[in-house]
Tab-separated table of C-alpha atoms in Angstrom:
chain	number	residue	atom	x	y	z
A	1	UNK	CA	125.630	79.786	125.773
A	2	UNK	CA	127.326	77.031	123.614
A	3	UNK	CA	128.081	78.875	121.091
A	4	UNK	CA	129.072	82.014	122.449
A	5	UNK	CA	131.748	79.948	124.479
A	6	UNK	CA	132.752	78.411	121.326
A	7	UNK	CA	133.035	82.168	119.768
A	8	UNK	CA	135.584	83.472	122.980
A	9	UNK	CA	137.615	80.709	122.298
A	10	UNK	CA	138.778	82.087	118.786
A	11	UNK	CA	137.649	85.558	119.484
A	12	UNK	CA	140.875	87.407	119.131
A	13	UNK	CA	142.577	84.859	116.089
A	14	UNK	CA	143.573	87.058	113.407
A	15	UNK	CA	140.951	87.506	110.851
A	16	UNK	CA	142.550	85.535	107.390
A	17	UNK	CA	141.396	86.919	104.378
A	18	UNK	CA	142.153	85.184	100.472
A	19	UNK	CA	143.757	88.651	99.151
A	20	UNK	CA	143.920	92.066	100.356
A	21	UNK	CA	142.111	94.845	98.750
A	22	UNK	CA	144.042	97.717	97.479
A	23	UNK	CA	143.323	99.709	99.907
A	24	UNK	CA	143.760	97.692	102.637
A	25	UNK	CA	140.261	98.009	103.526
A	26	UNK	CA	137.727	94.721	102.831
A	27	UNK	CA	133.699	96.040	102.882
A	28	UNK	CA	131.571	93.169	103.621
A	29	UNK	CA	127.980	93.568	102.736
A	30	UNK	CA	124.960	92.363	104.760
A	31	UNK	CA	121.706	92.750	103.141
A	32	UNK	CA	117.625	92.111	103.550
A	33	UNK	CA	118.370	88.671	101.982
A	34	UNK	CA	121.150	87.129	104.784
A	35	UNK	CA	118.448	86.216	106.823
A	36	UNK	CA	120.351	83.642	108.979
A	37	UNK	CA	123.745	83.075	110.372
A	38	UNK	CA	124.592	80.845	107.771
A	39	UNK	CA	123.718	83.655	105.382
A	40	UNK	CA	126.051	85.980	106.699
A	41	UNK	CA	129.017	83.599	106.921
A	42	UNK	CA	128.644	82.822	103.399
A	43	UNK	CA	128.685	86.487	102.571
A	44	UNK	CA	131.871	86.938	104.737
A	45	UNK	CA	133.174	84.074	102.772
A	46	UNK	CA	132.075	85.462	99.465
A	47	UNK	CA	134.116	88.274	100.349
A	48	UNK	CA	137.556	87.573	100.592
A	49	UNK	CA	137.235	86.373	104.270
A	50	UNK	CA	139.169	82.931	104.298
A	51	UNK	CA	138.702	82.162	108.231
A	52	UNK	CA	136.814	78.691	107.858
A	53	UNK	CA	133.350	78.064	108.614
A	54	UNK	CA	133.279	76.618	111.841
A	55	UNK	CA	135.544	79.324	113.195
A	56	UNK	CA	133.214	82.158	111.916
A	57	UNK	CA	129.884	80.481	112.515
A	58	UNK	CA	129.993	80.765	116.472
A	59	UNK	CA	131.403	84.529	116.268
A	60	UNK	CA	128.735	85.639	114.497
A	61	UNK	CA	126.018	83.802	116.024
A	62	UNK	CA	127.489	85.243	119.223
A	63	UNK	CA	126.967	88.625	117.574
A	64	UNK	CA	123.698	88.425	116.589
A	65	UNK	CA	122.382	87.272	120.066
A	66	UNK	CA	123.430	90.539	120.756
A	67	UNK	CA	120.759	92.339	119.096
A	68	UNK	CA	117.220	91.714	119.752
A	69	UNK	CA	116.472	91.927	115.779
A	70	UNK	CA	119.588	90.522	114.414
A	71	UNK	CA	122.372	91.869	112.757
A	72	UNK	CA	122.039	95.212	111.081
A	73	UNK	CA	121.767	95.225	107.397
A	74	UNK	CA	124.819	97.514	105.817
A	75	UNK	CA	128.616	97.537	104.813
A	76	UNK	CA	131.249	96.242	107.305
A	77	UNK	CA	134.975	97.124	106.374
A	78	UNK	CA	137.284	95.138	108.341
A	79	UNK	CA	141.204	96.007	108.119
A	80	UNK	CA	143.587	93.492	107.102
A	81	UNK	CA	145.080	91.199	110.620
A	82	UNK	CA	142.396	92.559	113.142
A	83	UNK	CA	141.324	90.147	115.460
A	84	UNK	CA	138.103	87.921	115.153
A	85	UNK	CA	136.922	90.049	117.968
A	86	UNK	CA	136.826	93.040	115.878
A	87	UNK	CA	134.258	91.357	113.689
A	88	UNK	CA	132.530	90.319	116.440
A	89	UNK	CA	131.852	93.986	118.162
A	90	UNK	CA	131.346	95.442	114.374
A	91	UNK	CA	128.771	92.728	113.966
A	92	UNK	CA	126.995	93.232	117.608
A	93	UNK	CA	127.419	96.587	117.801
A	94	UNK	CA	125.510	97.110	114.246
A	95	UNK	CA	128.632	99.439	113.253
A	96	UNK	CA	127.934	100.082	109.542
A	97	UNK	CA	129.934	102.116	107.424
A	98	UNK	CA	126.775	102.774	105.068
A	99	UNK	CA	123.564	101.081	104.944
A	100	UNK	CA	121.908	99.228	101.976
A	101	UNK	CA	118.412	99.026	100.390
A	102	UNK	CA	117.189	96.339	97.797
A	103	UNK	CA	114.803	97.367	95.313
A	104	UNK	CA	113.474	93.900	93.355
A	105	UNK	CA	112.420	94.295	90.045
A	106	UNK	CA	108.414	94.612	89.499
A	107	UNK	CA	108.163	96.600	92.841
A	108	UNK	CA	105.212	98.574	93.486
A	109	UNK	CA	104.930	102.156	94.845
A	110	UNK	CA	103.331	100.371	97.957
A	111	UNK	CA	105.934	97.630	98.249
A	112	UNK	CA	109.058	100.670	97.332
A	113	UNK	CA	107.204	102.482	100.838
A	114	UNK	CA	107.419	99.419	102.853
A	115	UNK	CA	111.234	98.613	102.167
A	116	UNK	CA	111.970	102.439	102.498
A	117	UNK	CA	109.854	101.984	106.300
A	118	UNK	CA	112.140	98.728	107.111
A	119	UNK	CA	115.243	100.527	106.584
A	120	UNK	CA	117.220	101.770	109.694
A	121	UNK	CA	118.843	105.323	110.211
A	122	UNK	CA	116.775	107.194	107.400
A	123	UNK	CA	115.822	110.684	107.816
A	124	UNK	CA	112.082	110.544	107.418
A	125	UNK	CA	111.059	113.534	105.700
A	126	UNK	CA	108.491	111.948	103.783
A	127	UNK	CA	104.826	110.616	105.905
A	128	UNK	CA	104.474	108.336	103.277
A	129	UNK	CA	104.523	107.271	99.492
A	130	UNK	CA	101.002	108.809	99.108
A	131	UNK	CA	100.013	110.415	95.537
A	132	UNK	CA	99.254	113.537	97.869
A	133	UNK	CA	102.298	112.772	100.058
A	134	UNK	CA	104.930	112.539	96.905
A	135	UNK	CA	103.234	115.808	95.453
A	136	UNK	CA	104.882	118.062	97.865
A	137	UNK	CA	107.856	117.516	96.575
A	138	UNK	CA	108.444	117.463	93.142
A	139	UNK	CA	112.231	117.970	93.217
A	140	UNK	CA	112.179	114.293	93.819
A	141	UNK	CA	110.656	113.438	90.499
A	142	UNK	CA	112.918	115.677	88.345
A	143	UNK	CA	112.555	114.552	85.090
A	144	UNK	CA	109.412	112.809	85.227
A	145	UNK	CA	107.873	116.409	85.307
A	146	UNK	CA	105.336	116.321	81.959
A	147	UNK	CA	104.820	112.643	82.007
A	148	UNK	CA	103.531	113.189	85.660
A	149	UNK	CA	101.320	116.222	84.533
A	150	UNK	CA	99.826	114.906	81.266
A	151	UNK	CA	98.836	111.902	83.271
A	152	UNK	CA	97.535	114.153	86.064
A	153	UNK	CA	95.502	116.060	83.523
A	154	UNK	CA	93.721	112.570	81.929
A	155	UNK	CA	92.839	110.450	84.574
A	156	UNK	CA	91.866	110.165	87.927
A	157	UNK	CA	92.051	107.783	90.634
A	158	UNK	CA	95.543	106.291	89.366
A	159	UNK	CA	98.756	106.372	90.786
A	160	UNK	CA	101.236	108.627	89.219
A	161	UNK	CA	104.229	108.282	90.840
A	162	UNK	CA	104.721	104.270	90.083
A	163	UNK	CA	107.357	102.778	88.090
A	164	UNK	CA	109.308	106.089	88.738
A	165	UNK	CA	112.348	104.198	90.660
A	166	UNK	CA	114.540	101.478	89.041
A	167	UNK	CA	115.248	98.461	91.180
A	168	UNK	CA	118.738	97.963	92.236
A	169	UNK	CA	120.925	97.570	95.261
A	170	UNK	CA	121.548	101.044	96.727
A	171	UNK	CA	123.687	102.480	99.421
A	172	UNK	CA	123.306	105.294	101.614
A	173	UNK	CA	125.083	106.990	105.073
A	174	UNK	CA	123.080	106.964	108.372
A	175	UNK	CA	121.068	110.066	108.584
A	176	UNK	CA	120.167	110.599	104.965
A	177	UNK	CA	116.691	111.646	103.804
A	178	UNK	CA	114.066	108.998	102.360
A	179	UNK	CA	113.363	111.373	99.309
A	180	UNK	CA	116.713	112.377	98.596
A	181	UNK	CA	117.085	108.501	98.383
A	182	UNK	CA	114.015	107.911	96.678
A	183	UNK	CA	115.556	111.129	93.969
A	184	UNK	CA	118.467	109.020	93.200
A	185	UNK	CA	116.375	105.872	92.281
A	186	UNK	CA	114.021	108.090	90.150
A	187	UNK	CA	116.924	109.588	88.368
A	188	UNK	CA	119.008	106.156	87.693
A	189	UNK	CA	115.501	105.097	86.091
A	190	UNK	CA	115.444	108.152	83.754
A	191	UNK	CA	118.947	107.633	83.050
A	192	UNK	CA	117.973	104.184	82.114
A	193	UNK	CA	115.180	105.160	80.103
A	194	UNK	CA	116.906	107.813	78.273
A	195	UNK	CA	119.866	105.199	77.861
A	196	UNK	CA	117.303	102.708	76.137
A	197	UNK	CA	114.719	105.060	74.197
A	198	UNK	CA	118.095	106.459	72.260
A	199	UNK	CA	118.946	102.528	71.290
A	200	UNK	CA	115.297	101.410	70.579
A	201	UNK	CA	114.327	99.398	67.637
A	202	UNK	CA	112.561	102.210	65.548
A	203	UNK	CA	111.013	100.129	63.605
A	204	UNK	CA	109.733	97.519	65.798
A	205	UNK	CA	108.705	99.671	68.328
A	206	UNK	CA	106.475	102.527	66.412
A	207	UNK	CA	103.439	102.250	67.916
A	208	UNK	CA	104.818	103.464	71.624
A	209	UNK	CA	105.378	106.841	71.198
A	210	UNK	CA	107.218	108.473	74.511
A	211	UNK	CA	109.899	106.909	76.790
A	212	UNK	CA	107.179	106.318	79.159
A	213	UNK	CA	104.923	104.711	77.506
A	214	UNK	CA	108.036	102.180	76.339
A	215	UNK	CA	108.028	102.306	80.805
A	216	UNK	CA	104.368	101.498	81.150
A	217	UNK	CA	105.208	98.716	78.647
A	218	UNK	CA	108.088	97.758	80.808
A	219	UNK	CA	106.225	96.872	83.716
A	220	UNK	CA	103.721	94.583	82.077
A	221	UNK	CA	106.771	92.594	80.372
A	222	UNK	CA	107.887	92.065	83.852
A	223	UNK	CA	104.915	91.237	85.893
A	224	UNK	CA	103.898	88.826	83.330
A	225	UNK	CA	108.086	86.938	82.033
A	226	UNK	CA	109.682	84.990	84.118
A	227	UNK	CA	112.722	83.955	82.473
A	228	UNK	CA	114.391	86.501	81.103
A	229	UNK	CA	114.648	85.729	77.431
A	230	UNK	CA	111.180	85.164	77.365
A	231	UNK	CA	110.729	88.650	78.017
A	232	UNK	CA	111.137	89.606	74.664
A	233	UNK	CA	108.679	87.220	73.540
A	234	UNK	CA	106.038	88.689	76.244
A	235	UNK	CA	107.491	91.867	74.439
A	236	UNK	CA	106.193	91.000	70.742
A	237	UNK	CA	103.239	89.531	71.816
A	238	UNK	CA	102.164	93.086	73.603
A	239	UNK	CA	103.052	94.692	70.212
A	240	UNK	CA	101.648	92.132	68.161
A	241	UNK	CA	98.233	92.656	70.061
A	242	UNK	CA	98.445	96.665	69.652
A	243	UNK	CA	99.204	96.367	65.869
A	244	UNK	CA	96.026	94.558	65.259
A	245	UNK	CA	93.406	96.952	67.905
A	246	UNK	CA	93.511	93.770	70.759
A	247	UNK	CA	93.279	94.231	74.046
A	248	UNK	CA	95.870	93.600	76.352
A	249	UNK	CA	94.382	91.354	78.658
A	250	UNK	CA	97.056	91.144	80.804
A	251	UNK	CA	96.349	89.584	84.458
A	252	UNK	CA	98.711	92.008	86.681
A	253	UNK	CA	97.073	95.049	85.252
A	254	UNK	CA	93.823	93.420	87.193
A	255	UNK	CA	95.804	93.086	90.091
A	256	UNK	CA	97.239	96.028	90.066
A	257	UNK	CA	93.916	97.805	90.033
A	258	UNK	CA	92.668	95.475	92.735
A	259	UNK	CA	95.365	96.549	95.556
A	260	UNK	CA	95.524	99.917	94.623
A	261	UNK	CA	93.009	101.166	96.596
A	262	UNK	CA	94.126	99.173	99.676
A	263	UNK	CA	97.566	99.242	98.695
A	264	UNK	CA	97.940	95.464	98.341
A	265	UNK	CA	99.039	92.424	96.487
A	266	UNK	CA	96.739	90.465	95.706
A	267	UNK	CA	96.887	87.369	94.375
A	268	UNK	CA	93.584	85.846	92.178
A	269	UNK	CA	91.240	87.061	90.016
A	270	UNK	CA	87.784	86.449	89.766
A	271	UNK	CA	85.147	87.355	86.904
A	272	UNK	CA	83.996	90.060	88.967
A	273	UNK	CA	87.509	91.716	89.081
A	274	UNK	CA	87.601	91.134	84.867
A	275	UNK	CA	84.602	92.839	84.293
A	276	UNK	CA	85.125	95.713	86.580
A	277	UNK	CA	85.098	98.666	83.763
A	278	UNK	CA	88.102	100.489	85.445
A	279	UNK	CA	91.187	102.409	83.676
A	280	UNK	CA	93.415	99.757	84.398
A	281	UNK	CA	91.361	96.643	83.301
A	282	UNK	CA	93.302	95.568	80.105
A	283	UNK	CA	90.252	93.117	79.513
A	284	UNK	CA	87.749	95.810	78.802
A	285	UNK	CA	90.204	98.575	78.632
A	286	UNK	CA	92.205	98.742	74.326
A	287	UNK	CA	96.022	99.954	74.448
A	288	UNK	CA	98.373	100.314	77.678
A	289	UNK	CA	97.080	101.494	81.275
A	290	UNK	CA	97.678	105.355	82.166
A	291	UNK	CA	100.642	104.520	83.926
A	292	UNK	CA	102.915	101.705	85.032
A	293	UNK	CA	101.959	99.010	87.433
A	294	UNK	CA	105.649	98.555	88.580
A	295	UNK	CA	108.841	99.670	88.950
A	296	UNK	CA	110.188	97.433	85.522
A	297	UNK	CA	114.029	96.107	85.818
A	298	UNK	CA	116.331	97.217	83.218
A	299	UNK	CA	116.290	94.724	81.239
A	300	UNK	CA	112.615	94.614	80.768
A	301	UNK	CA	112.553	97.947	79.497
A	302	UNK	CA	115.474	96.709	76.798
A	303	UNK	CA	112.656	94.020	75.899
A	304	UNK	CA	110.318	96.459	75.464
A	305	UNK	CA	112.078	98.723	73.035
A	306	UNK	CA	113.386	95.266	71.010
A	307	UNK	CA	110.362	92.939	71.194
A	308	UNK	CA	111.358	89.884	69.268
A	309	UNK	CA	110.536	89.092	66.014
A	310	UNK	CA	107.389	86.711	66.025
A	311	UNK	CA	103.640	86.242	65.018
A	312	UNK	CA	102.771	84.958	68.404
A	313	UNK	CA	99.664	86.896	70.086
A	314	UNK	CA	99.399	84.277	73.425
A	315	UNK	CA	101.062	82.800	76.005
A	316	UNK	CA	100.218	80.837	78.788
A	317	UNK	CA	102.138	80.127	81.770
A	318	UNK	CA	103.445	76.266	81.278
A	319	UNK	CA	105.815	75.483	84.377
A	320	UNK	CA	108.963	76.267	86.253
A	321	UNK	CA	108.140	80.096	85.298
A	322	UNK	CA	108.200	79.310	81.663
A	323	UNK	CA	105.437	80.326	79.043
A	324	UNK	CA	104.132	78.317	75.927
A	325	UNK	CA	103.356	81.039	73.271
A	326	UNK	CA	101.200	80.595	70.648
A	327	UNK	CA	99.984	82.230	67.152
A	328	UNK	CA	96.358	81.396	67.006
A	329	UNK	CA	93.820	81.058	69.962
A	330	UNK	CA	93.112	77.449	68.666
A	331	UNK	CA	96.554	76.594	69.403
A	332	UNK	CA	96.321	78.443	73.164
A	333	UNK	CA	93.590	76.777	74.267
A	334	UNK	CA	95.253	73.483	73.904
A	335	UNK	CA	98.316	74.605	75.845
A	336	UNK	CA	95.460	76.281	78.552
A	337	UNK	CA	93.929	72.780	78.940
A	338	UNK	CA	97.396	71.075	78.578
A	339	UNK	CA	99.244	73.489	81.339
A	340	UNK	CA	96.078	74.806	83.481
A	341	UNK	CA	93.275	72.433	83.348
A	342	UNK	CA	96.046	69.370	82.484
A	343	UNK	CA	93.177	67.996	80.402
């Protein structure tokens, strides 16, 4: 009651902004990240609006009591001297201009479903993000056509539609469809693809011999880096291991095969799951998986068409989601019992 008390009191002040756009029009953004009131102030801050803190904290608390699940994720455009009060019944009101989804990078098909289910005013044309579902209608895969077929035609009991939609912030008007939606992520991660495959490092990169099997690469260098350089790194370490017959033995690849039945993330691994003799099991398993494991950012798939130049066939994760790389397995196992066991 405080606070919406607080809010009336400077509900119709003039909304101050630190310059005016062009067009006279300012969009303010809410996404799945501005959890909290605080959030959304600083993103009204963040963009361009200059009415302080402790005037704009009460409005939009006041505005978000409103709504029984908070303010409504989209873009706001405010006009230049309207009232506080303005902002207040755009914020309660959940009057978006256009809405806003977040893919992160190393999504799932599974976690790409859920974000798509969160998301207000979509037309749902699609049940789900089934194999069987995602089948029906291929226009939404345009370009992905052969790739989806040859895979189709060699294994079984994978999922052929991952990694098919690049992460990124996208916008979209109230009423649109879920698969034209899901289209235009599929086709900004062939155009991507395309983009990258035509600046590759031929040499470096001989042994991968499609754009999506440089993808299926992709998504292990970003399941497995954390920092960004060290993608590269993660990158010539994958290619070092295929030049010489090695397995993969990637972790996420074990995962990956562990939720996809339940369409899950799950988290450890235990001998069992590494000894499971399944497509995806990079332990038991030479070369890449049949398909992706994620949807890989864009600069993951740079890394994996320039891997960096090294010798190094290990890595262990050593810390503040950092690796130590190594050349021999001598060498690993003393960073495994320095960073894991801390012997």
């Amino acid at each position: 009651m405080v606070v919406i008390l607080l809010a009336l009191i400077f509900i119709f002040q003039p909304i101050s902004w630190t310059t005016v756009p062009k067009n006279g029009v300012l969009s303010v953004i809410i996404d799945r990240t501005d959890t909290t009131t605080a959030d959304a102030v600083k993103k009204l801050r963040l963009s361009g609006v200059q009415t302080p803190e402790a005037i704009l904290y009460p409005v939009v608390s006041a505005a978000s009591a409103f709504s029984s699940s908070g303010l409504k994720k989209g873009c706001y455009q405010l006009s230049p001297k309207s009232p506080l009060i303005s902002l207040f019944f755009k914020l309660a009101s959940g009057r978006v201009s256009y809405l806003v989804i977040r893919i992160p990078d190393g999504a799932n098909i599974w976690g790409v479903e859920k974000l798509f289910k969160e998301s207000p005013d979509l037309d749902r044309k699609l049940t789900d993000f089934s194999d069987a579902t995602l089948k029906s209608d291929p226009e939404v895969f345009r370009g992905f056509d052969q790739d989806i077929d040859s895979v189709r035609k060699e294994s079984a009991s994978v999922s052929y539609y991952e990694g098919l939609a690049a992460p990124d912030t996208y916008y979209y008007q109230p009423g649109q469809s879920d698969a034209a939606l899901l289209a235009k992520m599929v086709r900004h991660q062939k155009q991507i693809l395309d983009s990258e495959w035509q600046n590759r490092d031929t040499a470096a990169t001989a042994l991968i011999r499609t754009p999506y099997e440089a993808l299926i690469l992709a998504s292990l260098i970003d399941k497995e880096a954390g920092q960004g350089q060290e993608k590269y790194l993660v990158s010539s370490v994958f290619y070092n291991r295929l030049k010489i017959g090695m397995p993969l033995q990637t972790d996420p690849t074990v995962l990956y095969a562990k939720g996809l039945e339940t369409r899950s993330d799950p988290k450890n691994i235990t001998k069992d799951d590494l000894l499971k003799d399944n497509i995806y099991n990079t332990y038991r398993q030479r070369g890449l998986p049949p398909t992706p494991i994620a949807c890989p950012s864009r600069e993951a798939i740079h890394a994996a068409m320039h891997p960096a130049d090294t010798k190094y066939l290990y890595f262990v994760a050593s810390g503040s989601g950092r690796s130590k790389f190594s050349e021999t397995l001598g060498e690993h196992n003393a960073a495994v019992n320095q960073y894991i066991l801390k012997k």
